[in-house]
Amino acid sequence: TDIGSQKDRVVSEEEWLQKWELGNIGFHKEQGHPLLQKYLDVLLNGRSGLRIFFPLCGKAVEMKWLADMGHSVVGVEISEQALKDFFAEHSLPYCEEPVPEISGAKRLQSTSGSISLYCCSIYDLSSSIVGKFDAVWDRGALVAVNPRDRQRYVSLMMTLMEKNSSCLLVTVSYDPNKHKGPPFYVPESEIKSLFG
Ligand code: SAH
């Protein structure tokens, strides 16, 4: 398929913030994602007490599911509103603190400590700041990244993953000439070459 029509499209951080302000968040799934339920065993692979990463997390309810199962969840999201809505909608008390390594960034952490959400761009993170992860839930993340930034995004993700980690990646399949995205169409062949 010709993805030429999407490859130069850029969605700015301001546009994402505006979507949150205006409530244009059709991507948010109130009931959580059925594919996480379906493939949870594959992601966890019998392991417990994992560190699980949610890139471009929005206010994904799956963060609460996994924390309730005893895992430790870390997310990153540029919209502070999304993160505050997440804690409010689940009635989770949290505290907020600056991230010394990243100017302007904040970390919102549930009082229980099991959910830690960074309010900054994912490109500001590194393993020296957030550590490495045993599992990644990538839904609405790779497909939301601007097409020109995909390799940068994937290379960063690989530096954040432990050797024996697993990643569940959700993509959407459609004719990229009919919709400008996001979500962008990322063909399987590109996923293979991105992750190597
Ligand atoms: N994964 C979530 C949200 C998907 S929408 C879900 O499944 O519901 C993509 C999200 O990425 C938006 O909330 C947007 O604000 C955020 N975002 C976009 N660019 C980002 C960046 N560079 N760093 C962190 N978050 C970003």
PDB file of C-alpha atoms and ligand atoms in Angstrom:
ATOM      1  CA  THR A   1       0.000   0.000   0.000  1.00  0.00           C
ATOM      2  CA  ASP A   2       1.149   3.548  -0.679  1.00  0.00           C
ATOM      3  CA  ILE A   3       1.816   5.285   2.618  1.00  0.00           C
ATOM      4  CA  GLY A   4       3.297   8.298   0.877  1.00  0.00           C
ATOM      5  CA  SER A   5       0.288  10.398   1.755  1.00  0.00           C
ATOM      6  CA  GLN A   6       1.000  10.134   5.487  1.00  0.00           C
ATOM      7  CA  LYS A   7       4.756  10.111   5.741  1.00  0.00           C
ATOM      8  CA  ASP A   8       5.184  13.894   5.937  1.00  0.00           C
ATOM      9  CA  ARG A   9       2.287  14.582   8.245  1.00  0.00           C
ATOM     10  CA  VAL A  10       3.214  16.232  11.541  1.00  0.00           C
ATOM     11  CA  VAL A  11       0.930  16.609  14.536  1.00  0.00           C
ATOM     12  CA  SER A  12       2.407  19.112  16.978  1.00  0.00           C
ATOM     13  CA  GLU A  13       2.374  18.800  20.759  1.00  0.00           C
ATOM     14  CA  GLU A  14       0.042  21.824  20.848  1.00  0.00           C
ATOM     15  CA  GLU A  15      -2.448  19.974  18.650  1.00  0.00           C
ATOM     16  CA  TRP A  16      -2.439  17.015  21.040  1.00  0.00           C
ATOM     17  CA  LEU A  17      -2.920  19.295  24.041  1.00  0.00           C
ATOM     18  CA  GLN A  18      -5.790  20.946  22.244  1.00  0.00           C
ATOM     19  CA  LYS A  19      -7.468  17.597  21.596  1.00  0.00           C
ATOM     20  CA  TRP A  20      -7.414  16.984  25.354  1.00  0.00           C
ATOM     21  CA  GLU A  21      -8.726  20.476  26.095  1.00  0.00           C
ATOM     22  CA  LEU A  22     -11.574  20.136  23.630  1.00  0.00           C
ATOM     23  CA  GLY A  23     -12.372  16.578  24.619  1.00  0.00           C
ATOM     24  CA  ASN A  24     -11.568  15.259  21.138  1.00  0.00           C
ATOM     25  CA  ILE A  25     -10.272  12.019  22.574  1.00  0.00           C
ATOM     26  CA  GLY A  26     -12.115   9.399  20.559  1.00  0.00           C
ATOM     27  CA  PHE A  27      -9.052   7.183  21.008  1.00  0.00           C
ATOM     28  CA  HIS A  28      -9.713   6.771  24.735  1.00  0.00           C
ATOM     29  CA  LYS A  29     -11.305   3.456  25.615  1.00  0.00           C
ATOM     30  CA  GLU A  30     -13.435   3.737  28.739  1.00  0.00           C
ATOM     31  CA  GLN A  31     -13.654  -0.041  29.103  1.00  0.00           C
ATOM     32  CA  GLY A  32     -10.021  -0.730  28.335  1.00  0.00           C
ATOM     33  CA  HIS A  33      -8.690  -2.563  25.331  1.00  0.00           C
ATOM     34  CA  PRO A  34      -9.982  -6.078  24.590  1.00  0.00           C
ATOM     35  CA  LEU A  35      -6.649  -7.026  22.992  1.00  0.00           C
ATOM     36  CA  LEU A  36      -4.823  -6.502  26.288  1.00  0.00           C
ATOM     37  CA  GLN A  37      -7.230  -8.871  27.991  1.00  0.00           C
ATOM     38  CA  LYS A  38      -6.879 -11.350  25.161  1.00  0.00           C
ATOM     39  CA  TYR A  39      -3.067 -11.324  25.111  1.00  0.00           C
ATOM     40  CA  LEU A  40      -2.309 -10.563  28.758  1.00  0.00           C
ATOM     41  CA  ASP A  41      -0.786 -14.017  29.303  1.00  0.00           C
ATOM     42  CA  VAL A  42       1.525 -13.496  26.350  1.00  0.00           C
ATOM     43  CA  LEU A  43       2.662 -10.157  27.738  1.00  0.00           C
ATOM     44  CA  LEU A  44       3.218 -11.411  31.279  1.00  0.00           C
ATOM     45  CA  ASN A  45       4.490 -14.852  30.309  1.00  0.00           C
ATOM     46  CA  GLY A  46       3.937 -16.202  33.824  1.00  0.00           C
ATOM     47  CA  ARG A  47       5.898 -13.415  35.465  1.00  0.00           C
ATOM     48  CA  SER A  48       4.665 -11.325  38.391  1.00  0.00           C
ATOM     49  CA  GLY A  49       5.632  -7.968  39.853  1.00  0.00           C
ATOM     50  CA  LEU A  50       6.763  -6.575  36.500  1.00  0.00           C
ATOM     51  CA  ARG A  51       7.736  -3.030  35.587  1.00  0.00           C
ATOM     52  CA  ILE A  52       5.386  -2.174  32.742  1.00  0.00           C
ATOM     53  CA  PHE A  53       5.734   0.836  30.452  1.00  0.00           C
ATOM     54  CA  PHE A  54       2.899   2.753  28.784  1.00  0.00           C
ATOM     55  CA  PRO A  55       4.362   5.089  26.142  1.00  0.00           C
ATOM     56  CA  LEU A  56       2.053   7.989  25.167  1.00  0.00           C
ATOM     57  CA  CYS A  57      -0.328   6.740  27.860  1.00  0.00           C
ATOM     58  CA  GLY A  58      -3.181   9.229  27.745  1.00  0.00           C
ATOM     59  CA  LYS A  59      -5.499   8.157  30.570  1.00  0.00           C
ATOM     60  CA  ALA A  60      -5.502   4.484  29.592  1.00  0.00           C
ATOM     61  CA  VAL A  61      -7.518   2.508  32.128  1.00  0.00           C
ATOM     62  CA  GLU A  62      -5.279  -0.522  31.523  1.00  0.00           C
ATOM     63  CA  MET A  63      -2.718   1.202  33.757  1.00  0.00           C
ATOM     64  CA  LYS A  64      -5.079   0.674  36.675  1.00  0.00           C
ATOM     65  CA  TRP A  65      -5.776  -2.948  35.711  1.00  0.00           C
ATOM     66  CA  LEU A  66      -2.096  -3.855  35.704  1.00  0.00           C
ATOM     67  CA  ALA A  67      -1.304  -1.938  38.885  1.00  0.00           C
ATOM     68  CA  ASP A  68      -4.193  -3.756  40.614  1.00  0.00           C
ATOM     69  CA  MET A  69      -2.568  -7.046  39.556  1.00  0.00           C
ATOM     70  CA  GLY A  70       0.556  -6.083  41.487  1.00  0.00           C
ATOM     71  CA  HIS A  71       2.703  -4.708  38.683  1.00  0.00           C
ATOM     72  CA  SER A  72       4.484  -1.410  38.722  1.00  0.00           C
ATOM     73  CA  VAL A  73       3.295   0.915  35.963  1.00  0.00           C
ATOM     74  CA  VAL A  74       5.159   3.815  34.382  1.00  0.00           C
ATOM     75  CA  GLY A  75       3.593   6.035  31.722  1.00  0.00           C
ATOM     76  CA  VAL A  76       4.589   9.113  29.768  1.00  0.00           C
ATOM     77  CA  GLU A  77       2.221  11.692  28.349  1.00  0.00           C
ATOM     78  CA  ILE A  78       2.528  15.342  27.341  1.00  0.00           C
ATOM     79  CA  SER A  79      -0.962  16.276  28.513  1.00  0.00           C
ATOM     80  CA  GLU A  80      -1.086  17.004  32.225  1.00  0.00           C
ATOM     81  CA  GLN A  81      -4.864  17.111  31.948  1.00  0.00           C
ATOM     82  CA  ALA A  82      -4.885  13.491  30.748  1.00  0.00           C
ATOM     83  CA  LEU A  83      -2.816  12.382  33.724  1.00  0.00           C
ATOM     84  CA  LYS A  84      -4.871  14.328  36.267  1.00  0.00           C
ATOM     85  CA  ASP A  85      -8.073  12.964  34.736  1.00  0.00           C
ATOM     86  CA  PHE A  86      -6.638   9.453  35.067  1.00  0.00           C
ATOM     87  CA  PHE A  87      -6.072   9.760  38.811  1.00  0.00           C
ATOM     88  CA  ALA A  88      -9.369  11.584  39.360  1.00  0.00           C
ATOM     89  CA  GLU A  89     -11.449   9.112  37.355  1.00  0.00           C
ATOM     90  CA  HIS A  90     -10.076   6.202  39.385  1.00  0.00           C
ATOM     91  CA  SER A  91     -10.210   8.127  42.686  1.00  0.00           C
ATOM     92  CA  LEU A  92      -6.508   7.515  43.188  1.00  0.00           C
ATOM     93  CA  PRO A  93      -4.625   9.902  45.451  1.00  0.00           C
ATOM     94  CA  TYR A  94      -1.308  11.016  43.990  1.00  0.00           C
ATOM     95  CA  CYS A  95       1.494  13.428  44.547  1.00  0.00           C
ATOM     96  CA  GLU A  96       3.402  15.482  42.092  1.00  0.00           C
ATOM     97  CA  GLU A  97       7.069  16.384  41.902  1.00  0.00           C
ATOM     98  CA  PRO A  98       9.493  17.870  39.410  1.00  0.00           C
ATOM     99  CA  VAL A  99      11.857  15.603  37.487  1.00  0.00           C
ATOM    100  CA  PRO A 100      15.290  17.116  38.083  1.00  0.00           C
ATOM    101  CA  GLU A 101      16.804  15.622  34.900  1.00  0.00           C
ATOM    102  CA  ILE A 102      14.124  17.107  32.601  1.00  0.00           C
ATOM    103  CA  SER A 103      13.364  20.800  32.728  1.00  0.00           C
ATOM    104  CA  GLY A 104       9.653  21.521  32.999  1.00  0.00           C
ATOM    105  CA  ALA A 105       8.718  17.876  33.488  1.00  0.00           C
ATOM    106  CA  LYS A 106       6.610  16.539  36.349  1.00  0.00           C
ATOM    107  CA  ARG A 107       6.097  13.113  37.776  1.00  0.00           C
ATOM    108  CA  LEU A 108       2.667  12.244  39.130  1.00  0.00           C
ATOM    109  CA  GLN A 109       2.791   9.222  41.361  1.00  0.00           C
ATOM    110  CA  SER A 110      -0.035   7.342  43.037  1.00  0.00           C
ATOM    111  CA  THR A 111       0.288   7.408  46.803  1.00  0.00           C
ATOM    112  CA  SER A 112       0.606   3.623  46.789  1.00  0.00           C
ATOM    113  CA  GLY A 113       3.626   4.059  44.511  1.00  0.00           C
ATOM    114  CA  SER A 114       2.485   1.548  41.905  1.00  0.00           C
ATOM    115  CA  ILE A 115       1.656   4.071  39.151  1.00  0.00           C
ATOM    116  CA  SER A 116       4.182   6.679  38.127  1.00  0.00           C
ATOM    117  CA  LEU A 117       3.312   8.997  35.248  1.00  0.00           C
ATOM    118  CA  TYR A 118       5.755  11.391  33.619  1.00  0.00           C
ATOM    119  CA  CYS A 119       4.342  14.550  32.150  1.00  0.00           C
ATOM    120  CA  CYS A 120       6.813  15.338  29.359  1.00  0.00           C
ATOM    121  CA  SER A 121       7.654  14.227  25.858  1.00  0.00           C
ATOM    122  CA  ILE A 122       8.715  10.621  25.495  1.00  0.00           C
ATOM    123  CA  TYR A 123      11.793  11.906  23.685  1.00  0.00           C
ATOM    124  CA  ASP A 124      12.964  13.466  26.979  1.00  0.00           C
ATOM    125  CA  LEU A 125      13.136  10.070  28.691  1.00  0.00           C
ATOM    126  CA  SER A 126      16.085   7.710  28.970  1.00  0.00           C
ATOM    127  CA  SER A 127      16.784   4.536  30.917  1.00  0.00           C
ATOM    128  CA  SER A 128      18.860   6.529  33.397  1.00  0.00           C
ATOM    129  CA  ILE A 129      15.693   8.428  34.332  1.00  0.00           C
ATOM    130  CA  VAL A 130      12.970   5.756  34.167  1.00  0.00           C
ATOM    131  CA  GLY A 131      14.966   2.524  34.289  1.00  0.00           C
ATOM    132  CA  LYS A 132      14.225  -0.456  32.065  1.00  0.00           C
ATOM    133  CA  PHE A 133      10.990  -2.361  31.621  1.00  0.00           C
ATOM    134  CA  ASP A 134       9.915  -5.997  31.569  1.00  0.00           C
ATOM    135  CA  ALA A 135       6.851  -5.330  29.451  1.00  0.00           C
ATOM    136  CA  VAL A 136       5.414  -2.633  27.202  1.00  0.00           C
ATOM    137  CA  TRP A 137       1.831  -1.987  26.181  1.00  0.00           C
ATOM    138  CA  ASP A 138       1.993   0.046  22.977  1.00  0.00           C
ATOM    139  CA  ARG A 139      -1.512   1.010  21.942  1.00  0.00           C
ATOM    140  CA  GLY A 140      -2.030   4.382  20.323  1.00  0.00           C
ATOM    141  CA  ALA A 141       1.690   5.095  20.670  1.00  0.00           C
ATOM    142  CA  LEU A 142       3.733   3.935  17.650  1.00  0.00           C
ATOM    143  CA  VAL A 143       0.670   4.684  15.517  1.00  0.00           C
ATOM    144  CA  ALA A 144       0.391   8.177  17.039  1.00  0.00           C
ATOM    145  CA  VAL A 145       4.040   9.124  16.618  1.00  0.00           C
ATOM    146  CA  ASN A 146       4.714  11.325  13.594  1.00  0.00           C
ATOM    147  CA  PRO A 147       5.803   9.048  10.734  1.00  0.00           C
ATOM    148  CA  ARG A 148       9.189  10.817  10.404  1.00  0.00           C
ATOM    149  CA  ASP A 149       9.921  10.108  14.113  1.00  0.00           C
ATOM    150  CA  ARG A 150       9.174   6.380  14.065  1.00  0.00           C
ATOM    151  CA  GLN A 151      12.758   5.141  13.996  1.00  0.00           C
ATOM    152  CA  ARG A 152      13.722   7.508  16.791  1.00  0.00           C
ATOM    153  CA  TYR A 153      10.755   6.322  18.840  1.00  0.00           C
ATOM    154  CA  VAL A 154      11.505   2.630  18.305  1.00  0.00           C
ATOM    155  CA  SER A 155      15.226   3.042  18.995  1.00  0.00           C
ATOM    156  CA  LEU A 156      14.388   4.791  22.267  1.00  0.00           C
ATOM    157  CA  MET A 157      11.883   2.081  23.201  1.00  0.00           C
ATOM    158  CA  MET A 158      14.537  -0.566  22.659  1.00  0.00           C
ATOM    159  CA  THR A 159      16.868   1.202  25.099  1.00  0.00           C
ATOM    160  CA  LEU A 160      14.061   1.130  27.689  1.00  0.00           C
ATOM    161  CA  MET A 161      13.413  -2.602  27.417  1.00  0.00           C
ATOM    162  CA  GLU A 162      15.141  -5.322  29.442  1.00  0.00           C
ATOM    163  CA  LYS A 163      16.667  -8.242  27.580  1.00  0.00           C
ATOM    164  CA  ASN A 164      13.810 -10.619  28.257  1.00  0.00           C
ATOM    165  CA  SER A 165      11.032  -8.083  27.970  1.00  0.00           C
ATOM    166  CA  SER A 166       7.932  -8.341  25.856  1.00  0.00           C
ATOM    167  CA  CYS A 167       5.962  -5.725  24.001  1.00  0.00           C
ATOM    168  CA  LEU A 168       2.374  -5.901  22.858  1.00  0.00           C
ATOM    169  CA  LEU A 169       1.896  -3.546  19.928  1.00  0.00           C
ATOM    170  CA  VAL A 170      -1.509  -2.636  18.562  1.00  0.00           C
ATOM    171  CA  THR A 171      -1.732  -1.210  15.051  1.00  0.00           C
ATOM    172  CA  VAL A 172      -4.614  -0.345  12.772  1.00  0.00           C
ATOM    173  CA  SER A 173      -5.000  -1.563   9.237  1.00  0.00           C
ATOM    174  CA  TYR A 174      -6.689   0.705   6.706  1.00  0.00           C
ATOM    175  CA  ASP A 175      -6.137   2.532   3.427  1.00  0.00           C
ATOM    176  CA  PRO A 176      -3.848   5.481   4.312  1.00  0.00           C
ATOM    177  CA  ASN A 177      -5.115   7.433   1.306  1.00  0.00           C
ATOM    178  CA  LYS A 178      -8.548   7.643   2.873  1.00  0.00           C
ATOM    179  CA  HIS A 179      -7.652   8.983   6.323  1.00  0.00           C
ATOM    180  CA  LYS A 180      -4.844  11.336   7.247  1.00  0.00           C
ATOM    181  CA  GLY A 181      -4.226   9.945  10.731  1.00  0.00           C
ATOM    182  CA  PRO A 182      -3.452   9.672  13.558  1.00  0.00           C
ATOM    183  CA  PRO A 183      -3.691   6.819  14.080  1.00  0.00           C
ATOM    184  CA  PHE A 184      -1.272   6.335  11.223  1.00  0.00           C
ATOM    185  CA  TYR A 185      -1.064   3.203   9.155  1.00  0.00           C
ATOM    186  CA  VAL A 186       2.152   1.333   9.950  1.00  0.00           C
ATOM    187  CA  PRO A 187       2.531  -1.671   7.668  1.00  0.00           C
ATOM    188  CA  GLU A 188       3.809  -4.914   9.153  1.00  0.00           C
ATOM    189  CA  SER A 189       6.895  -4.820   6.921  1.00  0.00           C
ATOM    190  CA  GLU A 190       7.825  -1.455   8.445  1.00  0.00           C
ATOM    191  CA  ILE A 191       7.321  -2.763  11.980  1.00  0.00           C
ATOM    192  CA  LYS A 192       9.735  -5.592  11.194  1.00  0.00           C
ATOM    193  CA  SER A 193      12.360  -3.250   9.813  1.00  0.00           C
ATOM    194  CA  LEU A 194      11.909  -0.721  12.650  1.00  0.00           C
ATOM    195  CA  PHE A 195      12.438  -3.305  15.375  1.00  0.00           C
ATOM    196  CA  GLY A 196      15.041  -5.257  13.394  1.00  0.00           C
TER     197      GLY A 196
HETATM  198  N1  SAH B   1      -2.178   5.245  24.559  1.00  0.00           N
HETATM  199  C1  SAH B   1      -3.344   6.029  24.926  1.00  0.00           C
HETATM  200  C2  SAH B   1      -3.432   7.372  24.196  1.00  0.00           C
HETATM  201  C3  SAH B   1      -3.340   7.308  22.707  1.00  0.00           C
HETATM  202  S1  SAH B   1      -3.423   8.882  21.863  1.00  0.00           S
HETATM  203  C4  SAH B   1      -4.588   5.204  24.767  1.00  0.00           C
HETATM  204  O1  SAH B   1      -4.505   4.025  24.377  1.00  0.00           O
HETATM  205  O2  SAH B   1      -5.689   5.704  25.021  1.00  0.00           O
HETATM  206  C5  SAH B   1      -1.745   9.434  21.863  1.00  0.00           C
HETATM  207  C6  SAH B   1      -1.358  10.208  23.105  1.00  0.00           C
HETATM  208  O3  SAH B   1       0.006  10.578  22.995  1.00  0.00           O
HETATM  209  C7  SAH B   1      -2.119  11.521  23.328  1.00  0.00           C
HETATM  210  O4  SAH B   1      -2.687  11.490  24.605  1.00  0.00           O
HETATM  211  C8  SAH B   1      -1.055  12.613  23.202  1.00  0.00           C
HETATM  212  O5  SAH B   1      -1.314  13.703  24.072  1.00  0.00           O
HETATM  213  C9  SAH B   1       0.214  11.868  23.562  1.00  0.00           C
HETATM  214  N2  SAH B   1       1.473  12.340  22.961  1.00  0.00           N
HETATM  215  C10 SAH B   1       1.659  12.774  21.690  1.00  0.00           C
HETATM  216  N3  SAH B   1       2.958  13.039  21.464  1.00  0.00           N
HETATM  217  C11 SAH B   1       3.620  12.739  22.614  1.00  0.00           C
HETATM  218  C12 SAH B   1       4.999  12.785  23.009  1.00  0.00           C
HETATM  219  N4  SAH B   1       5.963  13.187  22.165  1.00  0.00           N
HETATM  220  N5  SAH B   1       5.334  12.387  24.243  1.00  0.00           N
HETATM  221  C13 SAH B   1       4.370  11.966  25.118  1.00  0.00           C
HETATM  222  N6  SAH B   1       3.058  11.913  24.812  1.00  0.00           N
HETATM  223  C14 SAH B   1       2.689  12.287  23.580  1.00  0.00           C
END
